[in-house]
PDB file of C-alpha atoms in Angstrom:
ATOM      1  CA  UNK A   1      43.013 151.356 167.838  1.00 65.00           C
ATOM      2  CA  UNK A   2      41.190 154.285 166.278  1.00 60.00           C
ATOM      3  CA  UNK A   3      44.275 154.975 163.849  1.00 67.00           C
ATOM      4  CA  UNK A   4      44.000 151.134 162.393  1.00 60.00           C
ATOM      5  CA  UNK A   5      40.014 151.628 162.548  1.00 64.00           C
ATOM      6  CA  UNK A   6      40.662 154.836 160.230  1.00 60.00           C
ATOM      7  CA  UNK A   7      42.527 153.012 158.018  1.00 58.00           C
ATOM      8  CA  UNK A   8      40.456 150.291 157.747  1.00 59.00           C
ATOM      9  CA  UNK A   9      37.463 152.601 156.568  1.00 51.00           C
ATOM     10  CA  UNK A  10      40.147 154.260 153.976  1.00 49.00           C
ATOM     11  CA  UNK A  11      41.425 150.160 152.564  1.00 59.00           C
ATOM     12  CA  UNK A  12      38.786 147.736 153.817  1.00 58.00           C
ATOM     13  CA  UNK A  13      40.464 144.742 152.093  1.00 62.00           C
ATOM     14  CA  UNK A  14      44.300 145.044 153.045  1.00 72.00           C
ATOM     15  CA  UNK A  15      45.446 143.183 155.613  1.00 78.00           C
ATOM     16  CA  UNK A  16      47.892 145.310 156.444  1.00 83.00           C
ATOM     17  CA  UNK A  17      45.158 147.693 158.885  1.00 85.00           C
ATOM     18  CA  UNK A  18      43.130 144.438 160.349  1.00 86.00           C
ATOM     19  CA  UNK A  19      46.433 143.649 161.602  1.00 87.00           C
ATOM     20  CA  UNK A  20      47.574 146.453 163.280  1.00 88.00           C
ATOM     21  CA  UNK A  21      44.239 146.608 164.780  1.00 89.00           C
ATOM     22  CA  UNK A  22      44.938 143.398 166.214  1.00 93.00           C
ATOM     23  CA  UNK A  23      48.011 144.514 167.136  1.00 92.00           C
ATOM     24  CA  UNK A  24      46.990 147.640 169.156  1.00 92.00           C
ATOM     25  CA  UNK A  25      44.426 145.488 171.255  1.00 93.00           C
ATOM     26  CA  UNK A  26      47.384 142.649 171.962  1.00 95.00           C
ATOM     27  CA  UNK A  27      49.680 145.721 172.942  1.00 94.00           C
ATOM     28  CA  UNK A  28      46.767 146.539 175.199  1.00 94.00           C
ATOM     29  CA  UNK A  29      45.923 142.767 176.533  1.00 96.00           C
ATOM     30  CA  UNK A  30      42.742 142.113 174.462  1.00 95.00           C
ATOM     31  CA  UNK A  31      43.387 139.957 172.214  1.00 95.00           C
ATOM     32  CA  UNK A  32      40.272 138.539 172.298  1.00 96.00           C
ATOM     33  CA  UNK A  33      38.413 142.324 171.634  1.00 94.00           C
ATOM     34  CA  UNK A  34      40.503 142.142 168.445  1.00 93.00           C
ATOM     35  CA  UNK A  35      39.719 138.878 167.388  1.00 95.00           C
ATOM     36  CA  UNK A  36      36.232 139.379 167.814  1.00 95.00           C
ATOM     37  CA  UNK A  37      36.056 142.239 165.641  1.00 91.00           C
ATOM     38  CA  UNK A  38      38.710 141.492 163.118  1.00 92.00           C
ATOM     39  CA  UNK A  39      36.455 138.564 163.093  1.00 94.00           C
ATOM     40  CA  UNK A  40      33.106 140.148 162.322  1.00 92.00           C
ATOM     41  CA  UNK A  41      34.704 142.144 159.487  1.00 88.00           C
ATOM     42  CA  UNK A  42      35.526 138.604 157.616  1.00 92.00           C
ATOM     43  CA  UNK A  43      31.918 137.157 158.782  1.00 93.00           C
ATOM     44  CA  UNK A  44      30.668 140.758 156.585  1.00 90.00           C
ATOM     45  CA  UNK A  45      33.264 140.188 153.862  1.00 90.00           C
ATOM     46  CA  UNK A  46      33.902 136.081 153.658  1.00 93.00           C
ATOM     47  CA  UNK A  47      35.555 136.305 150.371  1.00 93.00           C
ATOM     48  CA  UNK A  48      37.993 138.225 151.743  1.00 92.00           C
ATOM     49  CA  UNK A  49      41.589 136.580 151.650  1.00 95.00           C
ATOM     50  CA  UNK A  50      43.706 139.358 153.283  1.00 92.00           C
ATOM     51  CA  UNK A  51      41.382 139.860 156.141  1.00 93.00           C
ATOM     52  CA  UNK A  52      41.812 135.657 156.843  1.00 96.00           C
ATOM     53  CA  UNK A  53      45.681 136.463 156.269  1.00 95.00           C
ATOM     54  CA  UNK A  54      45.577 138.951 158.367  1.00 94.00           C
ATOM     55  CA  UNK A  55      43.944 136.800 161.163  1.00 96.00           C
ATOM     56  CA  UNK A  56      46.706 133.774 160.350  1.00 97.00           C
ATOM     57  CA  UNK A  57      49.316 136.337 160.891  1.00 96.00           C
ATOM     58  CA  UNK A  58      47.943 137.234 164.385  1.00 96.00           C
ATOM     59  CA  UNK A  59      47.717 133.744 165.159  1.00 98.00           C
ATOM     60  CA  UNK A  60      51.191 132.174 164.265  1.00 97.00           C
ATOM     61  CA  UNK A  61      53.228 134.804 165.000  1.00 96.00           C
ATOM     62  CA  UNK A  62      51.596 136.861 167.984  1.00 97.00           C
ATOM     63  CA  UNK A  63      49.168 134.011 169.793  1.00 97.00           C
ATOM     64  CA  UNK A  64      51.460 130.863 168.536  1.00 98.00           C
ATOM     65  CA  UNK A  65      47.793 129.079 168.103  1.00 98.00           C
ATOM     66  CA  UNK A  66      48.865 127.368 165.441  1.00 98.00           C
ATOM     67  CA  UNK A  67      45.351 125.161 164.548  1.00 98.00           C
ATOM     68  CA  UNK A  68      43.876 128.883 164.012  1.00 98.00           C
ATOM     69  CA  UNK A  69      46.557 129.494 162.110  1.00 98.00           C
ATOM     70  CA  UNK A  70      46.110 127.062 160.001  1.00 98.00           C
ATOM     71  CA  UNK A  71      42.828 127.670 159.386  1.00 98.00           C
ATOM     72  CA  UNK A  72      42.837 131.172 158.553  1.00 97.00           C
ATOM     73  CA  UNK A  73      45.958 130.383 156.186  1.00 98.00           C
ATOM     74  CA  UNK A  74      43.817 127.364 154.613  1.00 98.00           C
ATOM     75  CA  UNK A  75      40.821 129.941 153.844  1.00 97.00           C
ATOM     76  CA  UNK A  76      43.421 132.781 152.197  1.00 97.00           C
ATOM     77  CA  UNK A  77      45.306 130.036 150.062  1.00 98.00           C
ATOM     78  CA  UNK A  78      41.609 128.810 149.214  1.00 97.00           C
ATOM     79  CA  UNK A  79      40.326 131.954 148.380  1.00 97.00           C
ATOM     80  CA  UNK A  80      43.377 133.089 146.421  1.00 96.00           C
ATOM     81  CA  UNK A  81      45.138 129.889 145.180  1.00 95.00           C
ATOM     82  CA  UNK A  82      47.369 131.282 142.595  1.00 94.00           C
ATOM     83  CA  UNK A  83      49.375 134.207 145.213  1.00 94.00           C
ATOM     84  CA  UNK A  84      52.470 132.822 146.141  1.00 94.00           C
ATOM     85  CA  UNK A  85      53.059 134.802 149.858  1.00 92.00           C
ATOM     86  CA  UNK A  86      49.723 133.046 150.477  1.00 95.00           C
ATOM     87  CA  UNK A  87      51.077 129.505 149.947  1.00 96.00           C
ATOM     88  CA  UNK A  88      54.116 130.535 151.512  1.00 95.00           C
ATOM     89  CA  UNK A  89      52.126 131.237 154.476  1.00 96.00           C
ATOM     90  CA  UNK A  90      50.181 127.888 154.385  1.00 98.00           C
ATOM     91  CA  UNK A  91      53.390 126.264 154.472  1.00 98.00           C
ATOM     92  CA  UNK A  92      55.026 127.480 157.256  1.00 97.00           C
ATOM     93  CA  UNK A  93      51.301 127.241 159.108  1.00 98.00           C
ATOM     94  CA  UNK A  94      51.072 123.640 158.132  1.00 98.00           C
ATOM     95  CA  UNK A  95      54.668 123.088 159.389  1.00 98.00           C
ATOM     96  CA  UNK A  96      53.234 124.310 162.809  1.00 98.00           C
ATOM     97  CA  UNK A  97      50.416 122.528 162.609  1.00 97.00           C
ATOM     98  CA  UNK A  98      51.923 119.109 162.385  1.00 97.00           C
ATOM     99  CA  UNK A  99      50.871 118.627 158.589  1.00 97.00           C
ATOM    100  CA  UNK A 100      54.550 118.359 157.530  1.00 97.00           C
ATOM    101  CA  UNK A 101      54.017 116.574 154.469  1.00 97.00           C
ATOM    102  CA  UNK A 102      51.880 119.302 153.331  1.00 98.00           C
ATOM    103  CA  UNK A 103      54.357 121.785 154.239  1.00 98.00           C
ATOM    104  CA  UNK A 104      56.876 120.199 152.061  1.00 97.00           C
ATOM    105  CA  UNK A 105      54.263 119.927 149.288  1.00 97.00           C
ATOM    106  CA  UNK A 106      53.294 123.645 149.518  1.00 97.00           C
ATOM    107  CA  UNK A 107      57.036 124.854 149.768  1.00 97.00           C
ATOM    108  CA  UNK A 108      58.195 123.048 146.639  1.00 97.00           C
ATOM    109  CA  UNK A 109      55.202 124.567 145.247  1.00 96.00           C
ATOM    110  CA  UNK A 110      55.944 127.848 145.903  1.00 96.00           C
ATOM    111  CA  UNK A 111      60.076 126.696 144.853  1.00 96.00           C
ATOM    112  CA  UNK A 112      59.090 125.785 141.718  1.00 96.00           C
ATOM    113  CA  UNK A 113      57.649 128.934 140.903  1.00 94.00           C
ATOM    114  CA  UNK A 114      59.143 132.337 140.202  1.00 89.00           C
ATOM    115  CA  UNK A 115      59.188 134.316 142.863  1.00 87.00           C
ATOM    116  CA  UNK A 116      60.850 136.519 145.187  1.00 85.00           C
ATOM    117  CA  UNK A 117      63.430 136.002 147.621  1.00 84.00           C
ATOM    118  CA  UNK A 118      61.949 136.576 150.635  1.00 85.00           C
ATOM    119  CA  UNK A 119      59.441 133.836 149.632  1.00 89.00           C
ATOM    120  CA  UNK A 120      61.934 131.670 148.050  1.00 91.00           C
ATOM    121  CA  UNK A 121      64.564 131.543 151.287  1.00 92.00           C
ATOM    122  CA  UNK A 122      61.323 130.809 153.357  1.00 93.00           C
ATOM    123  CA  UNK A 123      59.883 128.093 151.940  1.00 96.00           C
ATOM    124  CA  UNK A 124      62.793 126.651 151.814  1.00 97.00           C
ATOM    125  CA  UNK A 125      63.517 126.634 155.506  1.00 97.00           C
ATOM    126  CA  UNK A 126      59.956 125.491 156.244  1.00 98.00           C
ATOM    127  CA  UNK A 127      60.554 122.507 153.252  1.00 97.00           C
ATOM    128  CA  UNK A 128      64.058 121.470 155.934  1.00 96.00           C
ATOM    129  CA  UNK A 129      62.018 121.460 158.795  1.00 96.00           C
ATOM    130  CA  UNK A 130      59.363 119.620 156.924  1.00 97.00           C
ATOM    131  CA  UNK A 131      61.965 117.003 156.354  1.00 95.00           C
ATOM    132  CA  UNK A 132      63.542 117.070 159.977  1.00 92.00           C
ATOM    133  CA  UNK A 133      59.976 116.728 161.268  1.00 93.00           C
ATOM    134  CA  UNK A 134      59.189 113.414 159.257  1.00 93.00           C
ATOM    135  CA  UNK A 135      62.748 112.297 160.039  1.00 89.00           C
ATOM    136  CA  UNK A 136      64.664 112.806 156.407  1.00 90.00           C
ATOM    137  CA  UNK A 137      67.423 114.433 157.738  1.00 83.00           C
ATOM    138  CA  UNK A 138      69.990 113.121 155.186  1.00 83.00           C
ATOM    139  CA  UNK A 139      67.383 115.244 152.900  1.00 90.00           C
ATOM    140  CA  UNK A 140      67.160 118.216 155.090  1.00 89.00           C
ATOM    141  CA  UNK A 141      71.007 118.664 155.025  1.00 86.00           C
ATOM    142  CA  UNK A 142      71.005 118.517 151.162  1.00 89.00           C
ATOM    143  CA  UNK A 143      68.466 121.509 151.575  1.00 94.00           C
ATOM    144  CA  UNK A 144      70.281 123.265 153.983  1.00 93.00           C
ATOM    145  CA  UNK A 145      72.955 123.357 151.619  1.00 91.00           C
ATOM    146  CA  UNK A 146      70.932 124.835 149.148  1.00 93.00           C
ATOM    147  CA  UNK A 147      69.282 127.539 151.276  1.00 94.00           C
ATOM    148  CA  UNK A 148      73.047 128.440 152.324  1.00 93.00           C
ATOM    149  CA  UNK A 149      73.244 128.695 148.189  1.00 92.00           C
ATOM    150  CA  UNK A 150      70.455 130.609 147.340  1.00 91.00           C
ATOM    151  CA  UNK A 151      70.994 133.227 150.238  1.00 91.00           C
ATOM    152  CA  UNK A 152      74.699 134.002 149.165  1.00 88.00           C
ATOM    153  CA  UNK A 153      73.115 134.518 145.588  1.00 87.00           C
ATOM    154  CA  UNK A 154      70.532 136.347 146.402  1.00 83.00           C
ATOM    155  CA  UNK A 155      70.920 140.660 146.237  1.00 75.00           C
ATOM    156  CA  UNK A 156      69.656 142.003 149.211  1.00 67.00           C
ATOM    157  CA  UNK A 157      69.015 145.372 147.615  1.00 61.00           C
ATOM    158  CA  UNK A 158      65.918 145.465 149.218  1.00 57.00           C
ATOM    159  CA  UNK A 159      64.822 145.500 153.356  1.00 58.00           C
ATOM    160  CA  UNK A 160      64.799 141.667 155.030  1.00 62.00           C
ATOM    161  CA  UNK A 161      61.085 142.298 156.358  1.00 66.00           C
ATOM    162  CA  UNK A 162      59.862 138.601 156.849  1.00 76.00           C
ATOM    163  CA  UNK A 163      60.219 137.186 160.635  1.00 87.00           C
ATOM    164  CA  UNK A 164      59.847 134.140 162.175  1.00 95.00           C
ATOM    165  CA  UNK A 165      58.579 134.559 165.619  1.00 96.00           C
ATOM    166  CA  UNK A 166      55.681 131.613 165.733  1.00 97.00           C
ATOM    167  CA  UNK A 167      58.270 129.097 163.681  1.00 97.00           C
ATOM    168  CA  UNK A 168      60.636 129.690 166.295  1.00 97.00           C
ATOM    169  CA  UNK A 169      58.504 129.147 169.096  1.00 97.00           C
ATOM    170  CA  UNK A 170      57.420 126.074 167.940  1.00 97.00           C
ATOM    171  CA  UNK A 171      60.564 124.866 167.163  1.00 97.00           C
ATOM    172  CA  UNK A 172      61.780 125.991 170.972  1.00 96.00           C
ATOM    173  CA  UNK A 173      59.459 124.323 172.490  1.00 96.00           C
ATOM    174  CA  UNK A 174      58.834 120.626 170.487  1.00 94.00           C
ATOM    175  CA  UNK A 175      59.855 118.211 172.309  1.00 91.00           C
ATOM    176  CA  UNK A 176      59.895 115.809 169.117  1.00 89.00           C
ATOM    177  CA  UNK A 177      62.755 118.021 167.743  1.00 90.00           C
ATOM    178  CA  UNK A 178      66.321 117.293 168.649  1.00 87.00           C
ATOM    179  CA  UNK A 179      68.627 119.247 170.161  1.00 88.00           C
ATOM    180  CA  UNK A 180      70.695 119.773 166.934  1.00 86.00           C
ATOM    181  CA  UNK A 181      68.178 120.154 164.757  1.00 90.00           C
ATOM    182  CA  UNK A 182      66.420 122.823 166.956  1.00 92.00           C
ATOM    183  CA  UNK A 183      70.248 124.212 166.889  1.00 90.00           C
ATOM    184  CA  UNK A 184      70.202 123.943 163.405  1.00 92.00           C
ATOM    185  CA  UNK A 185      67.002 125.461 162.202  1.00 95.00           C
ATOM    186  CA  UNK A 186      67.212 128.527 164.653  1.00 95.00           C
ATOM    187  CA  UNK A 187      70.523 129.445 163.185  1.00 93.00           C
ATOM    188  CA  UNK A 188      68.852 129.522 159.751  1.00 94.00           C
ATOM    189  CA  UNK A 189      66.296 131.922 160.998  1.00 95.00           C
ATOM    190  CA  UNK A 190      68.664 134.103 162.758  1.00 93.00           C
ATOM    191  CA  UNK A 191      70.626 134.473 159.222  1.00 92.00           C
ATOM    192  CA  UNK A 192      67.160 135.451 157.459  1.00 91.00           C
ATOM    193  CA  UNK A 193      66.136 137.795 160.008  1.00 90.00           C
ATOM    194  CA  UNK A 194      69.300 139.802 160.134  1.00 88.00           C
ATOM    195  CA  UNK A 195      69.733 142.830 158.359  1.00 83.00           C
ATOM    196  CA  UNK A 196      72.360 142.017 155.470  1.00 81.00           C
ATOM    197  CA  UNK A 197      75.393 142.778 157.135  1.00 83.00           C
ATOM    198  CA  UNK A 198      74.860 140.807 160.337  1.00 87.00           C
ATOM    199  CA  UNK A 199      73.283 137.929 157.793  1.00 86.00           C
ATOM    200  CA  UNK A 200      76.408 137.301 155.956  1.00 87.00           C
ATOM    201  CA  UNK A 201      78.881 137.478 158.977  1.00 90.00           C
ATOM    202  CA  UNK A 202      76.134 134.708 160.666  1.00 89.00           C
ATOM    203  CA  UNK A 203      76.361 132.664 157.828  1.00 90.00           C
ATOM    204  CA  UNK A 204      80.139 132.924 156.808  1.00 90.00           C
ATOM    205  CA  UNK A 205      80.569 131.268 160.641  1.00 89.00           C
ATOM    206  CA  UNK A 206      77.447 128.995 160.640  1.00 88.00           C
ATOM    207  CA  UNK A 207      78.752 127.477 157.443  1.00 86.00           C
ATOM    208  CA  UNK A 208      82.679 127.400 158.569  1.00 85.00           C
ATOM    209  CA  UNK A 209      81.646 126.123 162.391  1.00 82.00           C
ATOM    210  CA  UNK A 210      78.853 125.730 163.930  1.00 80.00           C
ATOM    211  CA  UNK A 211      77.199 123.416 160.681  1.00 80.00           C
ATOM    212  CA  UNK A 212      79.536 120.845 160.862  1.00 82.00           C
ATOM    213  CA  UNK A 213      79.274 120.385 164.790  1.00 78.00           C
ATOM    214  CA  UNK A 214      75.894 120.614 163.967  1.00 76.00           C
ATOM    215  CA  UNK A 215      75.962 117.560 161.285  1.00 75.00           C
ATOM    216  CA  UNK A 216      78.416 115.380 163.626  1.00 78.00           C
ATOM    217  CA  UNK A 217      75.985 115.528 166.537  1.00 72.00           C
ATOM    218  CA  UNK A 218      72.776 114.738 164.000  1.00 69.00           C
ATOM    219  CA  UNK A 219      75.199 111.511 162.929  1.00 70.00           C
ATOM    220  CA  UNK A 220      75.182 110.788 166.764  1.00 68.00           C
ATOM    221  CA  UNK A 221      71.687 111.053 167.297  1.00 64.00           C
ATOM    222  CA  UNK A 222      69.369 107.404 166.808  1.00 57.00           C
ATOM    223  CA  UNK A 223      66.672 109.440 164.422  1.00 53.00           C
ATOM    224  CA  UNK A 224      69.626 112.002 162.372  1.00 47.00           C
ATOM    225  CA  UNK A 225      69.591 109.434 159.446  1.00 45.00           C
ATOM    226  CA  UNK A 226      72.682 111.156 158.452  1.00 42.00           C
ATOM    227  CA  UNK A 227      75.204 108.517 157.118  1.00 37.00           C
ATOM    228  CA  UNK A 228      78.465 107.967 159.272  1.00 32.00           C
TER     229      UNK A 228
END
């Protein structure tokens, strides 16, 4: 906690030290204190998109409080609307807050722009999730193919740093998502989260064996929407 407080004193308008403070209190089992501290900073600096982003990430990935994550990511995006990273965060938060159409619109906005591979792949994943949740499985299947092509075409000369604990929890616990759809989304998350060599193996195995089996199960499900 003291280390994070010291970092905030040096970088008061960066998201990293505030997220570090929230994580420190989380490790101590004192989430409410951490949130109160960081919300106090946000009250003092209401125009800080980075502060709102830190809270959004914490609500999304640590507390699974999806409405609160949506509120903070919406605030961050409204303060910094041209930042594609914030748009991607809001797209994921929109999906897990059950704003499916908005999630798809934001994801498409990011995908239409020039951006880095992590943001692009993340947004494609969110788009797939939003289509599935709108029972547009045929469109989702098309986007799965594009995500895999994008993944194979990406030169991963950087660390794969994006993880999706909030999205995984949402998918795993959502009774409105069919079993085959859950399996599809969680398999894609694994590919994106794993280190490059392991991710490549997972992607090859997924496309060769798991994906055809999932497609068959989707065709069999009443809401599948796939051609027979």
